[in-house]
């Protein structure tokens, strides 16, 4: 059985001791890419059935440090999927209107409807990450959010949403290399932001915030997966394996056809 990297956080753990390097879990990049493509075909098929069935919902949450690979994951995973059945939401700095509501208001509006797959590029978890690290609100406000998030995700789960949460775990050195290529390659310049360098200075603070987030919010109904993400090919493969396994388990079925279709004659 391949490693799923599902977090079992009964005991405290040290996030920086968890692997960022995928090579140790898969010896061969070519084989990984072949398996990935086969799984992606199966994903496309299962998604069709999920959409046709129109009953179940799947929510995929992606979190990572800057340059952690959220955009690339979305591009690779969703390639070839029927766009009508998927919604990607990228959560940015909240607007004035969003800030005038509770932190889950904008999130709840974006969760998938029946038959749909929702992908969150950043999420409600920013409200215990960037918000915590940069003291955007006091601890008395962010501290209760772990429980509020667990309750919110339980509500989604109890009303028919499967939830998968992936933390793309890269090393600080890998982030440096990816930032550098954003500087060096003109077509990547647009992705570079000086603000990201500011956030990099807070790396240890982010690791502490991620660690507590993973510890507090990896539940039975909404598990976190800590994906070694220094190698994009391994990251893609392990995430795809988990998504396909989950959809197989959800087992969506095409609805019953109307009776006696074989007697229908089209004039
Ligand atoms: P990007 O993902 O590069 O487009 O950047 C989006 C930015 O929005 C990141 O710097 C996030 O930290 C920030 N952001 C997302 N959600 C929140 C939030 N709830 N509060 C503050 N900043 C946020
Ligand atoms: Mg960015």
Coordinates of C-alpha atoms and ligand atoms in Angstrom, one line a residue:
X1 CA 0.0 0.0 0.0
X2 CA 1.5 3.4 -0.9
X3 CA 1.8 6.0 1.8
X4 CA -1.2 8.4 1.9
X5 CA 0.4 10.9 4.3
X6 CA -2.8 11.2 6.2
X7 CA -2.1 12.9 9.5
X8 CA -2.9 10.9 12.6
X9 CA -2.4 13.7 15.1
X10 CA -3.3 12.0 18.4
X11 CA 0.1 13.0 19.7
X12 CA 1.9 16.3 19.3
X13 CA 4.4 16.2 16.5
X14 CA 7.0 18.3 14.9
X15 CA 6.0 19.5 11.5
X16 CA 9.6 20.3 10.4
X17 CA 10.5 16.7 11.0
X18 CA 7.8 15.5 8.5
X19 CA 9.2 14.8 5.0
X20 CA 9.2 17.4 2.3
X21 CA 11.0 15.1 -0.1
X22 CA 8.9 12.7 -2.1
X23 CA 11.7 10.7 -3.7
X24 CA 12.0 8.5 -0.6
X25 CA 8.4 7.4 -1.2
X26 CA 8.7 6.7 -4.9
X27 CA 11.9 5.7 -6.6
X28 CA 10.9 6.4 -10.2
X29 CA 9.6 9.7 -11.7
X30 CA 8.5 8.1 -15.0
X31 CA 6.5 5.4 -13.3
X32 CA 4.9 8.0 -11.0
X33 CA 3.9 10.1 -14.0
X34 CA 2.4 7.1 -15.8
X35 CA 0.4 6.1 -12.7
X36 CA -0.7 9.7 -12.3
X37 CA -2.1 9.8 -15.9
X38 CA -3.9 6.6 -15.5
X39 CA -5.5 7.8 -12.2
X40 CA -6.4 11.1 -13.9
X41 CA -8.4 9.2 -16.5
X42 CA -10.2 7.4 -13.8
X43 CA -10.8 10.7 -12.0
X44 CA -12.4 12.2 -15.1
X45 CA -14.7 9.2 -15.3
X46 CA -15.7 9.3 -11.7
X47 CA -16.3 13.0 -11.8
X48 CA -18.8 12.5 -14.7
X49 CA -20.7 10.0 -12.6
X50 CA -20.7 12.3 -9.6
X51 CA -22.1 15.1 -11.7
X52 CA -24.7 12.9 -13.4
X53 CA -25.8 11.4 -10.1
X54 CA -26.2 14.9 -8.6
X55 CA -26.3 13.9 -5.0
X56 CA -22.9 13.8 -3.3
X57 CA -20.3 16.6 -2.9
X58 CA -16.6 16.7 -2.6
X59 CA -14.5 19.5 -1.2
X60 CA -10.7 19.6 -1.7
X61 CA -8.8 22.2 0.4
X62 CA -5.3 23.2 -0.5
X63 CA -3.0 25.1 1.8
X64 CA 0.8 25.8 1.5
X65 CA 3.4 28.4 2.0
X66 CA 4.0 30.8 -0.9
X67 CA 5.3 28.9 -4.0
X68 CA 4.2 25.6 -2.3
X69 CA 2.5 24.5 -5.5
X70 CA -1.2 25.1 -5.0
X71 CA -1.7 26.6 -8.5
X72 CA 0.3 23.8 -10.2
X73 CA -1.6 21.1 -8.3
X74 CA -4.9 22.6 -9.5
X75 CA -3.7 22.8 -13.1
X76 CA -2.5 19.2 -13.1
X77 CA -5.2 17.5 -11.1
X78 CA -8.2 19.1 -13.0
X79 CA -6.8 18.8 -16.5
X80 CA -9.5 17.2 -18.7
X81 CA -12.2 17.3 -16.1
X82 CA -15.6 18.7 -17.2
X83 CA -15.4 22.4 -16.1
X84 CA -19.2 22.5 -15.4
X85 CA -18.8 20.1 -12.5
X86 CA -15.9 21.8 -10.7
X87 CA -15.5 25.2 -9.0
X88 CA -12.2 26.5 -8.0
X89 CA -12.2 29.3 -5.4
X90 CA -9.1 31.3 -4.6
X91 CA -9.4 33.1 -1.3
X92 CA -7.6 36.4 -1.2
X93 CA -7.3 39.1 1.5
X94 CA -10.9 39.5 2.6
X95 CA -12.9 42.5 1.2
X96 CA -14.5 45.1 3.4
X97 CA -17.8 43.3 3.1
X98 CA -16.3 39.9 4.0
X99 CA -14.6 41.4 7.0
X100 CA -17.9 42.8 8.2
X101 CA -19.1 39.2 8.6
X102 CA -17.9 36.2 10.5
X103 CA -14.8 34.5 8.9
X104 CA -16.8 31.5 7.6
X105 CA -19.4 33.6 5.8
X106 CA -17.4 33.8 2.5
X107 CA -16.3 30.2 2.8
X108 CA -19.8 28.7 3.3
X109 CA -21.1 30.5 0.2
X110 CA -18.4 28.7 -1.8
X111 CA -18.8 25.1 -0.7
X112 CA -19.8 22.6 -3.4
X113 CA -23.4 21.9 -4.2
X114 CA -24.8 18.4 -5.0
X115 CA -22.9 16.7 -7.8
X116 CA -20.1 19.2 -7.6
X117 CA -16.4 19.2 -6.7
X118 CA -15.1 22.3 -5.0
X119 CA -11.5 23.2 -4.8
X120 CA -10.3 25.8 -2.3
X121 CA -7.0 27.5 -3.2
X122 CA -6.4 28.8 0.3
X123 CA -9.4 28.7 2.6
X124 CA -10.8 29.4 6.1
X125 CA -7.5 28.1 7.4
X126 CA -5.9 31.5 6.5
X127 CA -7.8 32.8 9.5
X128 CA -5.6 30.7 11.8
X129 CA -2.4 31.1 9.7
X130 CA -1.6 34.5 8.1
X131 CA -4.1 36.1 10.6
X132 CA -2.4 34.5 13.6
X133 CA 1.2 35.0 12.4
X134 CA 0.8 38.7 11.6
X135 CA -1.5 39.5 14.6
X136 CA -4.3 40.7 12.3
X137 CA -6.7 39.8 15.1
X138 CA -6.0 39.1 18.8
X139 CA -5.5 35.5 20.1
X140 CA -8.9 35.7 21.9
X141 CA -10.4 35.9 18.4
X142 CA -8.3 33.3 16.4
X143 CA -7.9 30.8 19.2
X144 CA -11.6 29.7 19.2
X145 CA -11.5 29.3 15.5
X146 CA -10.1 25.8 15.5
X147 CA -13.2 24.5 17.2
X148 CA -15.4 26.7 15.1
X149 CA -13.8 25.2 12.0
X150 CA -14.2 21.7 13.2
X151 CA -17.8 22.3 13.9
X152 CA -18.3 23.9 10.5
X153 CA -16.6 21.0 8.7
X154 CA -18.7 18.5 10.7
X155 CA -21.9 20.3 9.5
X156 CA -20.7 20.0 5.9
X157 CA -19.8 16.3 6.4
X158 CA -23.1 15.5 8.1
X159 CA -25.0 17.1 5.2
X160 CA -23.2 15.0 2.5
X161 CA -19.9 16.6 1.8
X162 CA -16.7 14.6 1.7
X163 CA -13.7 16.8 2.7
X164 CA -10.1 16.3 1.8
X165 CA -7.5 18.7 3.0
X166 CA -3.9 18.8 1.6
X167 CA -1.1 20.8 3.1
X168 CA 1.7 20.9 0.5
X169 CA 4.8 20.7 2.6
X170 CA 7.9 22.2 1.0
X171 CA 11.3 23.0 2.6
X172 CA 12.5 26.5 3.1
X173 CA 15.3 25.8 0.6
X174 CA 12.8 24.7 -2.0
X175 CA 10.8 27.9 -1.5
X176 CA 14.0 29.9 -2.1
X177 CA 14.6 28.1 -5.4
X178 CA 11.1 28.6 -6.6
X179 CA 11.2 32.3 -5.7
X180 CA 14.5 32.6 -7.5
X181 CA 13.0 31.1 -10.7
X182 CA 10.1 33.6 -10.4
X183 CA 12.8 36.3 -10.6
X184 CA 14.9 34.7 -13.3
X185 CA 12.2 33.6 -15.8
X186 CA 10.3 36.5 -17.4
X187 CA 7.1 34.5 -17.8
X188 CA 7.1 33.8 -14.1
X189 CA 7.8 37.4 -13.0
X190 CA 4.2 38.1 -12.5
X191 CA 4.0 35.6 -9.7
X192 CA 6.8 37.2 -7.7
X193 CA 5.8 39.5 -4.9
X194 CA 8.0 41.4 -2.4
X195 CA 5.3 40.7 0.2
X196 CA 6.1 37.0 -0.1
X197 CA 9.7 37.7 0.9
X198 CA 8.4 39.5 4.0
X199 CA 6.3 36.4 4.8
X200 CA 9.4 34.2 4.3
X201 CA 11.0 36.0 7.2
X202 CA 8.3 34.5 9.4
X203 CA 8.9 30.9 8.3
X204 CA 9.2 29.5 11.8
X205 CA 6.1 31.3 13.0
X206 CA 4.2 29.9 10.0
X207 CA 5.4 26.4 10.8
X208 CA 4.1 26.8 14.4
X209 CA 0.8 28.0 13.1
X210 CA 0.6 25.1 10.5
X211 CA 1.5 22.6 13.2
X212 CA -1.2 23.7 15.5
X213 CA -3.7 23.9 12.7
X214 CA -2.9 20.3 11.7
X215 CA -3.0 19.1 15.2
X216 CA -6.3 20.7 16.1
X217 CA -8.2 20.3 12.8
X218 CA -7.3 16.8 11.5
X219 CA -10.6 15.1 12.3
X220 CA -12.2 11.8 11.4
X221 CA -14.6 13.7 9.2
X222 CA -12.1 16.1 7.6
X223 CA -8.6 14.7 7.6
X224 CA -5.4 16.6 6.8
X225 CA -2.8 15.1 4.5
X226 CA 0.7 16.4 4.8
X227 CA 2.1 16.0 1.3
X228 CA 5.8 15.9 0.7
X229 CA 5.8 18.6 -2.1
X230 CA 9.4 19.4 -3.0
X231 CA 8.9 17.1 -6.1
X232 CA 5.9 18.2 -8.1
X233 CA 5.5 14.8 -9.7
X234 CA 5.2 13.1 -6.3
X235 CA 2.9 15.7 -4.9
X236 CA 0.6 15.3 -7.9
X237 CA 0.6 11.6 -7.6
X238 CA -0.1 11.3 -4.0
X239 CA -2.9 13.8 -4.0
X240 CA -4.5 12.1 -7.1
X241 CA -4.3 8.8 -5.4
X242 CA -6.2 10.1 -2.4
X243 CA -8.9 11.8 -4.5
X244 CA -9.5 8.8 -6.7
X245 CA -9.6 6.5 -3.7
X246 CA -12.2 8.8 -2.1
X247 CA -14.3 8.9 -5.2
X248 CA -14.2 5.2 -5.6
X249 CA -15.4 4.9 -2.1
X250 CA -18.2 7.5 -2.7
X251 CA -19.2 5.3 -5.6
X252 CA -21.3 7.7 -7.7
X253 CA -23.8 6.1 -10.0
X254 CA -25.5 7.3 -13.2
X255 CA -29.2 7.8 -12.5
X256 CA -31.7 5.2 -13.7
X257 CA -32.6 5.7 -17.3
X258 CA -36.3 6.3 -18.1
X259 CA -38.2 3.0 -18.8
X260 CA -38.3 1.4 -22.2
X261 CA -35.7 3.6 -23.9
X262 CA -35.2 0.8 -26.4
X263 CA -38.7 1.4 -27.7
X264 CA -38.2 5.1 -28.3
X265 CA -38.3 6.1 -31.9
X266 CA -37.0 9.5 -32.9
X267 CA -39.1 10.8 -35.9
Ligands
LIG1 P1 -2.2 34.6 -3.6 O1 -2.6 33.3 -3.1 O2 -0.7 34.7 -3.9 O3 -3.1 35.2 -4.6 O4 -2.3 35.6 -2.3 C1 -3.5 35.8 -1.6 C2 -3.2 36.5 -0.3 O5 -4.3 36.6 0.4 C3 -2.2 35.7 0.5 O6 -1.1 36.6 0.9 C4 -3.0 35.3 1.7 O7 -2.3 35.2 2.9 C5 -4.0 36.4 1.8 N1 -5.3 36.0 2.5 C6 -6.1 35.0 2.1 N2 -7.1 34.8 3.1 C7 -6.8 35.7 4.0 C8 -7.5 36.1 5.2 N3 -8.6 35.4 5.7 N4 -6.9 37.1 5.9 C9 -5.9 37.8 5.5 N5 -5.2 37.5 4.4 C10 -5.7 36.5 3.6
LIG2 MG1 1.3 34.7 -3.9

